[in-house]
XYZ file of C-alpha atoms in Angstrom:
601
model
C -6.878 14.015 22.681
C -6.637 17.902 21.753
C -8.993 19.859 19.759
C -6.857 20.823 17.305
C -6.038 17.107 16.148
C -9.841 16.130 16.626
C -10.572 18.376 14.075
C -7.981 17.082 12.263
C -9.014 13.633 12.129
C -13.308 14.377 12.080
C -12.410 16.545 9.035
C -10.087 13.663 7.460
C -12.913 10.897 7.326
C -16.119 13.381 6.551
C -14.117 14.590 3.694
C -13.354 11.178 2.426
C -16.857 9.785 2.901
C -18.495 12.945 0.928
C -16.205 12.632 -1.744
C -16.926 8.477 -1.866
C -20.009 8.821 -3.299
C -19.191 11.124 -7.206
C -16.417 9.425 -7.414
C -17.808 5.917 -6.924
C -20.804 6.696 -9.597
C -18.336 8.132 -12.031
C -15.957 4.858 -11.946
C -19.252 2.509 -12.254
C -19.503 4.480 -15.534
C -16.081 4.067 -16.513
C -16.129 0.185 -15.961
C -20.058 -0.212 -17.595
C -19.190 1.568 -20.810
C -21.626 4.302 -20.149
C -20.872 7.760 -21.887
C -19.228 10.352 -19.477
C -17.786 13.901 -20.454
C -14.145 12.592 -20.389
C -14.534 10.471 -23.028
C -14.939 12.261 -25.682
C -11.692 14.018 -25.581
C -9.503 10.257 -24.592
C -12.001 8.291 -26.312
C -9.932 8.793 -29.232
C -6.499 7.513 -27.569
C -8.437 4.963 -25.925
C -9.338 3.560 -29.280
C -6.096 4.008 -30.744
C -4.380 1.803 -27.968
C -6.145 -1.131 -28.906
C -5.990 -0.671 -32.791
C -2.204 -0.789 -31.961
C -2.275 -3.353 -29.198
C -4.478 -5.744 -31.374
C -7.212 -6.174 -28.718
C -10.833 -6.527 -29.579
C -12.346 -4.490 -27.013
C -15.908 -6.575 -27.420
C -14.496 -9.759 -26.872
C -14.937 -10.995 -23.385
C -12.763 -13.281 -21.270
C -13.546 -16.226 -18.882
C -12.398 -16.244 -15.667
C -9.724 -18.486 -16.354
C -8.238 -16.584 -19.845
C -8.535 -13.354 -17.763
C -6.443 -14.390 -14.735
C -3.771 -15.907 -17.538
C -4.170 -12.478 -19.193
C -3.578 -10.461 -15.987
C -0.443 -12.907 -14.936
C 0.883 -12.301 -18.272
C 0.865 -9.109 -18.271
C 1.650 -8.457 -14.641
C 5.075 -10.462 -15.536
C 6.128 -8.890 -18.196
C 5.951 -5.751 -16.064
C 8.320 -7.474 -13.236
C 11.072 -8.199 -15.673
C 10.939 -4.767 -17.079
C 11.727 -3.568 -13.896
C 14.820 -5.307 -12.987
C 16.431 -5.624 -16.233
C 16.310 -1.807 -16.054
C 17.687 -1.891 -12.974
C 20.498 -3.786 -14.062
C 20.681 -1.951 -17.256
C 20.410 1.888 -15.798
C 24.355 2.265 -15.596
C 24.506 2.450 -19.060
C 20.615 4.211 -20.065
C 20.097 7.643 -20.395
C 18.184 10.194 -18.286
C 20.908 9.019 -15.130
C 22.491 13.136 -14.178
C 23.990 11.460 -11.166
C 25.926 7.863 -12.794
C 24.096 5.576 -10.168
C 25.296 2.494 -11.458
C 23.437 -1.321 -11.541
C 21.297 -2.134 -8.972
C 22.471 -5.763 -7.703
C 20.432 -8.616 -8.757
C 18.720 -9.670 -4.888
C 17.521 -5.842 -4.781
C 16.507 -5.764 -8.226
C 14.352 -8.857 -8.107
C 12.801 -7.514 -4.695
C 12.164 -4.048 -6.234
C 10.472 -5.654 -9.186
C 8.505 -7.540 -7.805
C 7.522 -4.922 -4.954
C 6.337 -2.495 -7.560
C 4.496 -5.069 -9.926
C 2.096 -6.448 -7.185
C 1.473 -3.047 -6.084
C 3.365 -3.466 -2.515
C 6.343 -1.064 -3.307
C 8.877 -2.246 -0.436
C 11.771 0.065 -0.813
C 14.791 -1.777 1.059
C 17.066 1.194 -1.011
C 17.127 5.095 -1.174
C 15.206 5.908 -4.181
C 17.388 9.531 -4.836
C 21.246 7.474 -4.564
C 20.245 4.051 -6.043
C 17.621 4.722 -8.645
C 18.007 7.019 -11.989
C 15.682 8.931 -13.305
C 15.076 7.026 -16.005
C 14.395 3.946 -13.559
C 12.139 5.584 -11.190
C 9.729 7.065 -14.068
C 9.729 4.482 -16.831
C 10.179 1.461 -14.348
C 8.286 2.812 -10.823
C 6.167 5.113 -12.037
C 4.325 3.116 -14.766
C 4.301 0.177 -12.518
C 2.457 2.291 -9.819
C -0.074 3.332 -12.836
C -0.784 -0.547 -14.266
C -0.398 -2.266 -10.677
C -2.900 -0.400 -9.163
C -5.335 -0.561 -12.628
C -4.715 -4.462 -12.125
C -6.424 -4.674 -8.969
C -8.990 -2.445 -9.550
C -9.787 -4.901 -12.786
C -9.807 -7.872 -10.155
C -12.383 -5.867 -8.116
C -14.686 -5.407 -11.067
C -14.577 -8.653 -12.984
C -15.621 -9.836 -9.080
C -18.605 -7.296 -9.163
C -19.519 -8.447 -12.543
C -19.707 -12.060 -10.751
C -22.183 -10.770 -8.376
C -24.135 -8.334 -11.037
C -24.602 -10.716 -13.793
C -26.744 -14.403 -13.764
C -26.009 -17.130 -16.491
C -23.068 -15.644 -17.702
C -19.418 -17.007 -18.492
C -17.469 -14.241 -19.042
C -16.170 -11.435 -16.786
C -15.143 -8.849 -18.705
C -12.205 -7.856 -20.801
C -9.040 -7.507 -18.200
C -6.899 -5.421 -21.447
C -10.340 -3.147 -21.185
C -10.418 -3.118 -17.735
C -7.089 -1.719 -17.306
C -6.911 0.833 -19.934
C -10.257 2.449 -18.871
C -9.252 2.270 -15.592
C -5.319 3.755 -16.503
C -6.472 6.002 -18.639
C -10.074 7.654 -17.446
C -9.425 7.880 -13.376
C -5.793 7.198 -12.355
C -3.880 9.600 -15.014
C -6.624 12.492 -14.721
C -6.506 12.394 -11.095
C -3.021 12.256 -10.778
C -2.391 15.156 -13.324
C -4.969 17.317 -10.951
C -2.735 16.015 -7.926
C 0.528 16.433 -9.505
C 0.149 19.727 -10.361
C -1.528 20.864 -6.810
C 1.502 19.243 -5.091
C 4.299 20.835 -7.213
C 1.900 24.604 -6.568
C 2.802 23.628 -2.931
C 6.597 23.502 -3.451
C 6.887 19.290 -4.794
C 9.879 18.761 -6.669
C 9.571 18.153 -10.217
C 12.662 18.664 -12.384
C 15.355 16.772 -14.795
C 18.021 17.641 -12.839
C 20.677 17.071 -11.367
C 21.128 17.329 -7.732
C 21.289 21.037 -6.335
C 24.309 22.259 -4.509
C 23.724 24.927 -2.132
C 25.449 26.722 0.351
C 24.901 25.453 4.058
C 23.230 28.018 6.867
C 26.291 26.951 9.348
C 29.086 26.143 8.024
C 30.629 23.236 9.710
C 34.152 21.931 10.564
C 35.248 18.226 10.310
C 37.850 15.921 9.800
C 38.554 14.948 6.278
C 40.755 11.814 5.312
C 44.001 12.845 3.810
C 44.196 10.551 0.826
C 47.181 10.311 -2.106
C 46.279 10.851 -6.194
C 44.878 7.438 -6.136
C 42.428 7.858 -3.778
C 44.096 5.798 -1.165
C 44.210 6.935 2.840
C 47.525 8.079 3.443
C 49.010 6.395 6.917
C 50.585 8.219 9.427
C 53.642 6.538 11.307
C 51.265 4.731 13.414
C 49.810 3.239 10.735
C 46.838 5.044 11.199
C 44.635 7.252 8.333
C 45.779 10.711 8.198
C 43.530 13.746 8.580
C 43.118 17.604 8.130
C 40.702 19.858 9.115
C 38.093 21.000 6.455
C 34.747 23.549 6.596
C 31.767 22.312 4.995
C 30.223 24.976 3.382
C 28.042 23.589 0.613
C 25.667 20.610 0.428
C 24.460 18.062 -2.445
C 20.057 18.709 -2.126
C 18.489 15.361 -4.331
C 15.906 16.353 -6.632
C 14.030 15.161 -9.798
C 10.680 14.269 -11.149
C 8.831 13.539 -7.977
C 5.740 15.064 -7.744
C 4.345 13.080 -10.487
C 5.312 10.002 -8.833
C 4.283 10.894 -5.583
C 0.531 11.649 -7.372
C 0.144 8.126 -8.637
C 2.034 6.280 -5.401
C -0.729 7.975 -3.450
C -3.778 7.729 -5.598
C -2.924 4.117 -6.848
C -2.142 2.914 -3.159
C 1.501 1.711 -3.960
C 4.100 4.034 -1.466
C 7.011 3.489 -2.986
C 8.659 7.195 -2.058
C 10.790 9.373 -4.580
C 13.158 10.265 -1.065
C 14.445 7.691 0.649
C 12.357 9.262 3.821
C 9.349 8.993 1.609
C 6.651 11.488 2.240
C 8.299 13.042 5.783
C 10.875 14.494 3.198
C 9.785 18.344 2.681
C 10.815 17.822 -0.972
C 7.628 15.335 -1.390
C 5.651 16.409 1.316
C 6.021 20.642 1.860
C 3.174 22.022 3.541
C -0.065 21.400 5.627
C -1.990 20.871 2.910
C 0.220 18.876 0.427
C 0.070 16.762 3.117
C -3.639 16.734 3.799
C -3.975 15.887 -0.159
C -1.457 13.092 -0.231
C -3.007 11.339 3.056
C -7.035 12.156 1.761
C -5.570 10.500 -2.275
C -4.784 7.300 0.087
C -8.140 6.436 0.925
C -9.866 8.068 -2.073
C -10.332 5.428 -4.274
C -10.504 2.443 -2.317
C -13.615 4.307 -0.191
C -14.943 5.105 -3.927
C -14.828 1.584 -5.033
C -17.848 0.839 -2.654
C -20.429 3.091 -4.137
C -19.062 1.501 -7.519
C -20.164 -1.851 -6.216
C -23.435 -0.652 -5.096
C -24.158 1.323 -8.027
C -22.901 -1.931 -10.644
C -25.150 -4.732 -8.532
C -27.550 -2.258 -8.438
C -28.084 -1.722 -5.259
C -26.175 1.020 -3.608
C -27.209 0.586 -0.125
C -25.399 -2.812 -0.576
C -22.135 -0.780 -1.152
C -22.581 1.785 1.635
C -22.978 -1.176 3.843
C -19.307 -2.351 3.056
C -18.312 1.288 3.345
C -19.721 1.808 6.505
C -18.279 -1.672 7.990
C -14.742 -0.509 6.557
C -15.186 2.851 8.423
C -16.128 1.340 11.883
C -12.872 -0.420 11.900
C -11.043 2.726 11.110
C -12.460 4.892 13.012
C -11.715 2.737 15.805
C -8.315 1.798 15.355
C -7.462 5.315 14.393
C -8.479 6.701 17.916
C -6.331 3.926 19.593
C -3.280 4.976 17.860
C -3.480 8.715 18.411
C -4.190 8.444 21.923
C -1.505 6.046 22.140
C 0.891 8.150 20.611
C -0.247 11.056 22.540
C -0.029 9.745 26.132
C 2.892 7.632 24.848
C 5.931 6.677 26.894
C 9.421 7.215 25.736
C 10.734 3.607 25.599
C 14.432 2.521 26.594
C 16.700 1.333 24.115
C 19.160 -1.039 25.305
C 22.768 0.790 26.125
C 20.511 3.794 26.951
C 20.471 5.402 30.271
C 17.080 6.885 30.513
C 13.864 5.881 32.308
C 11.544 3.839 30.705
C 8.503 5.188 31.797
C 9.381 8.754 31.620
C 6.553 10.073 29.737
C 7.169 13.181 27.136
C 5.796 16.664 26.921
C 2.953 16.487 24.388
C 3.521 12.743 24.021
C 5.452 10.973 21.530
C 7.530 12.992 19.495
C 9.789 10.302 18.576
C 10.358 9.937 14.865
C 7.646 12.572 13.982
C 8.180 15.879 11.738
C 7.404 18.672 14.395
C 5.660 20.288 11.302
C 2.935 17.361 11.050
C 2.419 16.338 15.209
C 1.205 13.414 16.468
C -2.201 13.584 15.126
C -1.309 14.101 11.276
C 1.557 11.297 12.035
C -0.743 8.758 13.566
C -3.749 9.176 11.225
C -1.107 9.173 8.466
C 0.242 5.850 9.736
C -3.292 4.671 10.381
C -4.649 5.118 6.661
C -1.620 3.684 4.865
C -1.411 0.550 6.706
C -5.623 0.168 6.292
C -4.584 0.836 2.159
C -1.931 -0.833 0.962
C 0.439 1.566 0.881
C 3.542 2.126 2.180
C 4.292 5.261 2.653
C 4.612 7.618 5.402
C 5.053 10.905 7.080
C 6.752 9.473 10.287
C 8.825 6.390 11.533
C 6.458 4.157 12.400
C 9.151 1.978 14.746
C 9.448 4.730 16.646
C 5.802 4.426 17.445
C 4.981 3.452 21.273
C 4.385 -0.283 21.513
C 0.435 0.129 21.139
C 0.749 3.182 18.404
C 2.454 0.461 16.409
C 0.958 -2.305 17.095
C -2.352 -0.575 15.138
C -0.483 -0.102 12.036
C 0.809 -3.624 12.064
C -2.649 -5.553 12.743
C -4.672 -3.162 9.797
C -2.066 -4.628 7.742
C -2.615 -8.222 9.290
C -6.455 -7.831 8.801
C -5.432 -8.379 5.129
C -5.930 -4.876 4.138
C -9.437 -4.665 3.632
C -10.141 -1.412 5.739
C -10.176 0.437 2.748
C -7.563 -1.594 1.813
C -5.580 -1.308 -1.668
C -7.427 0.439 -5.158
C -9.317 -2.788 -5.674
C -8.083 -5.312 -3.937
C -9.667 -3.905 -0.407
C -12.819 -4.109 -1.877
C -12.473 -7.688 -3.275
C -10.832 -8.390 -0.090
C -13.752 -7.557 1.908
C -16.106 -9.370 -0.606
C -13.964 -12.141 0.617
C -15.247 -11.775 4.193
C -18.678 -10.603 3.409
C -18.768 -14.194 1.693
C -17.787 -15.786 5.002
C -19.749 -13.712 7.188
C -22.984 -14.795 5.079
C -21.584 -18.194 5.059
C -21.560 -18.206 9.444
C -25.240 -16.617 9.495
C -26.271 -19.284 7.083
C -25.184 -22.228 9.159
C -26.719 -19.787 12.224
C -29.833 -20.262 11.071
C -29.780 -23.187 9.284
C -30.553 -21.795 5.785
C -28.046 -22.005 2.625
C -26.234 -18.533 2.325
C -27.133 -16.313 -0.440
C -25.286 -12.879 -0.981
C -26.754 -10.377 -3.692
C -28.812 -13.134 -4.397
C -26.346 -15.691 -5.672
C -26.130 -18.918 -3.190
C -22.980 -19.295 -1.523
C -21.565 -22.868 -2.008
C -18.834 -25.318 -1.233
C -16.762 -23.681 -4.201
C -16.955 -20.245 -2.956
C -16.036 -21.299 0.476
C -13.022 -23.294 -0.757
C -12.023 -19.906 -2.642
C -12.310 -17.513 -0.035
C -10.820 -19.586 2.337
C -7.600 -19.555 0.359
C -7.469 -15.833 0.256
C -8.024 -15.731 3.929
C -5.713 -18.097 4.971
C -2.659 -17.640 2.449
C -1.224 -14.809 3.805
C -1.031 -15.424 6.974
C 0.579 -18.424 6.563
C 2.871 -16.708 4.531
C 3.737 -14.241 7.235
C 3.903 -16.502 10.136
C 6.021 -19.389 8.236
C 8.555 -16.174 6.993
C 9.040 -14.554 10.447
C 9.481 -18.141 12.017
C 12.201 -18.689 9.376
C 13.631 -15.481 10.153
C 14.258 -15.924 13.829
C 15.279 -18.992 13.649
C 18.248 -18.579 11.238
C 21.773 -16.857 11.054
C 20.766 -14.540 8.078
C 17.625 -13.680 9.307
C 18.980 -12.410 12.583
C 21.862 -10.639 11.137
C 19.232 -7.962 10.334
C 18.128 -7.081 13.686
C 19.811 -3.513 15.188
C 17.292 -4.271 18.107
C 17.856 -7.412 19.965
C 15.165 -9.058 21.855
C 11.256 -8.142 21.830
C 11.166 -4.906 19.516
C 13.582 -6.844 17.278
C 11.039 -9.605 17.071
C 8.291 -6.512 16.007
C 10.582 -5.670 13.173
C 10.832 -9.274 11.949
C 6.767 -9.648 12.212
C 5.995 -6.140 10.558
C 8.562 -7.163 7.635
C 6.456 -10.057 6.707
C 2.872 -8.474 7.250
C 4.020 -5.726 5.305
C 5.173 -7.502 2.094
C 2.337 -10.602 2.537
C -0.470 -8.353 2.711
C 1.446 -5.661 0.017
C 1.669 -2.848 2.102
C 4.899 -1.606 1.897
C 5.753 0.236 4.592
C 8.169 -1.048 7.824
C 9.525 -0.664 11.275
C 12.533 0.114 9.852
C 15.046 -1.065 12.257
C 15.550 -4.202 10.699
C 18.310 -3.949 7.797
C 16.212 -5.479 4.793
C 18.350 -5.186 1.855
C 20.653 -8.522 2.143
C 20.195 -11.216 0.012
C 17.877 -13.446 2.214
C 15.538 -10.932 3.068
C 15.276 -9.185 -0.796
C 14.676 -13.201 -1.513
C 12.110 -14.104 1.157
C 10.605 -10.667 1.523
C 10.299 -10.972 -2.196
C 8.748 -14.299 -2.925
C 6.018 -13.096 0.088
C 5.095 -10.259 -2.399
C 4.419 -12.405 -5.196
C 2.444 -14.779 -3.446
C 0.648 -12.332 -1.508
C -0.794 -10.569 -4.239
C -1.689 -13.593 -6.869
C -2.386 -16.371 -4.867
C -4.847 -14.106 -3.566
C -6.321 -12.565 -6.797
C -6.808 -15.910 -8.652
C -9.172 -17.586 -6.403
C -11.056 -14.140 -6.328
C -11.757 -14.084 -10.616
C -12.382 -17.903 -9.790
C -15.361 -16.777 -7.309
C -16.078 -14.285 -10.105
C -16.545 -17.225 -12.286
C -18.559 -19.249 -10.168
C -20.757 -16.425 -9.122
C -21.548 -15.097 -12.722
C -22.680 -18.434 -14.083
C -25.192 -18.712 -11.492
C -28.773 -17.807 -11.765
C -30.705 -14.958 -8.749
C -31.865 -16.342 -5.820
C -35.628 -14.497 -5.213
C -34.980 -13.019 -1.382
C -37.283 -14.761 1.082
C -38.277 -14.680 4.743
C -34.840 -16.116 5.810
C -32.858 -14.445 3.820
C -30.191 -12.384 5.799
C -30.469 -8.267 4.295
C -27.207 -7.941 3.726
C -27.448 -3.877 3.689
C -28.381 -3.310 7.340
C -26.546 -2.051 10.779
C -26.824 -6.250 11.701
C -24.921 -7.252 8.616
C -22.637 -4.513 9.196
C -21.712 -5.646 12.758
C -21.510 -9.241 11.758
C -18.907 -8.429 8.918
C -16.769 -5.898 11.173
C -16.712 -9.142 13.692
C -15.621 -11.490 11.343
C -12.716 -9.240 10.298
C -11.552 -8.959 13.548
C -12.167 -12.411 14.987
C -10.564 -13.557 11.983
C -7.617 -11.584 12.688
C -7.585 -11.742 16.232
C -7.469 -15.678 16.289
C -4.302 -15.529 13.720
C -2.501 -13.155 14.558
C -2.820 -12.069 18.315
C 0.133 -14.965 19.512
C 2.560 -13.484 17.277
C 1.411 -10.186 18.484
C 1.580 -10.983 21.965
C 5.116 -11.659 21.450
C 6.138 -8.797 19.943
C 3.948 -5.000 20.667
C 2.252 -6.484 23.604
C 4.786 -7.808 25.932
C 6.513 -4.746 25.133
C 3.884 -2.709 26.361
C 3.842 -4.588 29.700
C 7.731 -4.699 30.140
C 7.296 -0.931 29.497
C 4.131 -0.515 31.810
C 5.864 -2.688 34.438
C 9.118 -0.225 34.144
C 11.624 -2.929 33.122
């Protein structure tokens, strides 16, 4: 690893951890209803929203009402995004005159953005109108992120409260998360991105002169636009010169800001944050990268503040960081020492080392270290943005983001979903520890009993089932195999990655798979839907159960959950569960691909 690469990685982790405390403390004040400066400015708007919506902010909800309200709100958002796509051809703010999106793609995208997955089977600049991008996709970037944060806060209240029947008010939690956290941060980041050259305009695509005119063969057409045939029945062509090109623009910076801060990841442009108008400079790259993990990391400190013991938050953050740093190093080293592996039909030596490492699929302006850091960070979170092609990573370099997704995206995870996912692993960890010492497991003074273990098990097992069942169906059916462009080992990895990404609500891809088909749009859409909401409901059920319990006094046999021993146990449980679940599938994909590469076959 180069000194420059090491400096980038260390700087990133240090800045991320340094910002976790101040932002985490601020978010705790927001959700606890304690006074803070921004409330004086936006408090009137918050109260107006409640009055217009008929919300009684002081009325709290039990977990079932909280869950039902969350599901109903997200369903309305899903339907709104679907209808916007189907009707965009007749709606305003469509200077390119883009038509309606197909029904299967509209379903997939609506589910994707409502569930905070942001899987994209389409090219944004040539498929979605400005109105659809702003009113549909960007709005969902805010509210889907706020929903995840609300669920996490409800779970924290379950730990913090005693003998309570309620866990908060979903409408209040979502409104405050959007108004006081996501919106201010997004405005600041969007302005900085614009200053760096990220585009923000309502104008149509720009027509510009090319640097070097190029001659090409142009098809000859008649007045109806049909090709003219020669005497042999072949289409006629004529020489033409390309002197100008169209460059897609639009209101990108505003969407980029919330896509990163809300761990959404859906790009305004098809190539996402590898596009120079979406990610222009080293500063914009660093800030977008930092934004991906900023709120998930800070929520750990919020957790510690709200349960009355900040050491608990630091312990959870430490466990996340240990896993993240370890896998980050593996990814960077794999890419810097990577092989250029042969694709079928290409005649070159599979074991040949590329000078400086594997630069295939990477932007030269970012390099290997920044690209590997982005791939690791975006898959540690439920953020599907990219600044390099994951499909072109080495087998081991590509295994890291794939396995990070499969771990449940709890390192640091999505906004809210990462924290409540890691707390499910914490519950399992204290249960395992209790079995080892013959004592009833407790976490933060709450007894972990059969009900909590059943719900935690559902959260841990649902997504692996979706991934493995979905992958199995795709690789044995004709419609599933039809999307594979790289037959063999890597084609299997692409399918496994797609269902892992969808089921865990990430959104990135090994993009060699043609997934914008009715089969994949439907199958991945269902995986995203179940992967988000079948986990959220059990988490809220645990929150309701814990809130009703009394605090159990600590004793000599109580496992301290704020010490390095518990951090190590938690890391072990996360890795062990991921290994036992997915290593057989990984062995059929990136692992055997790596071994084949080493063998020179």
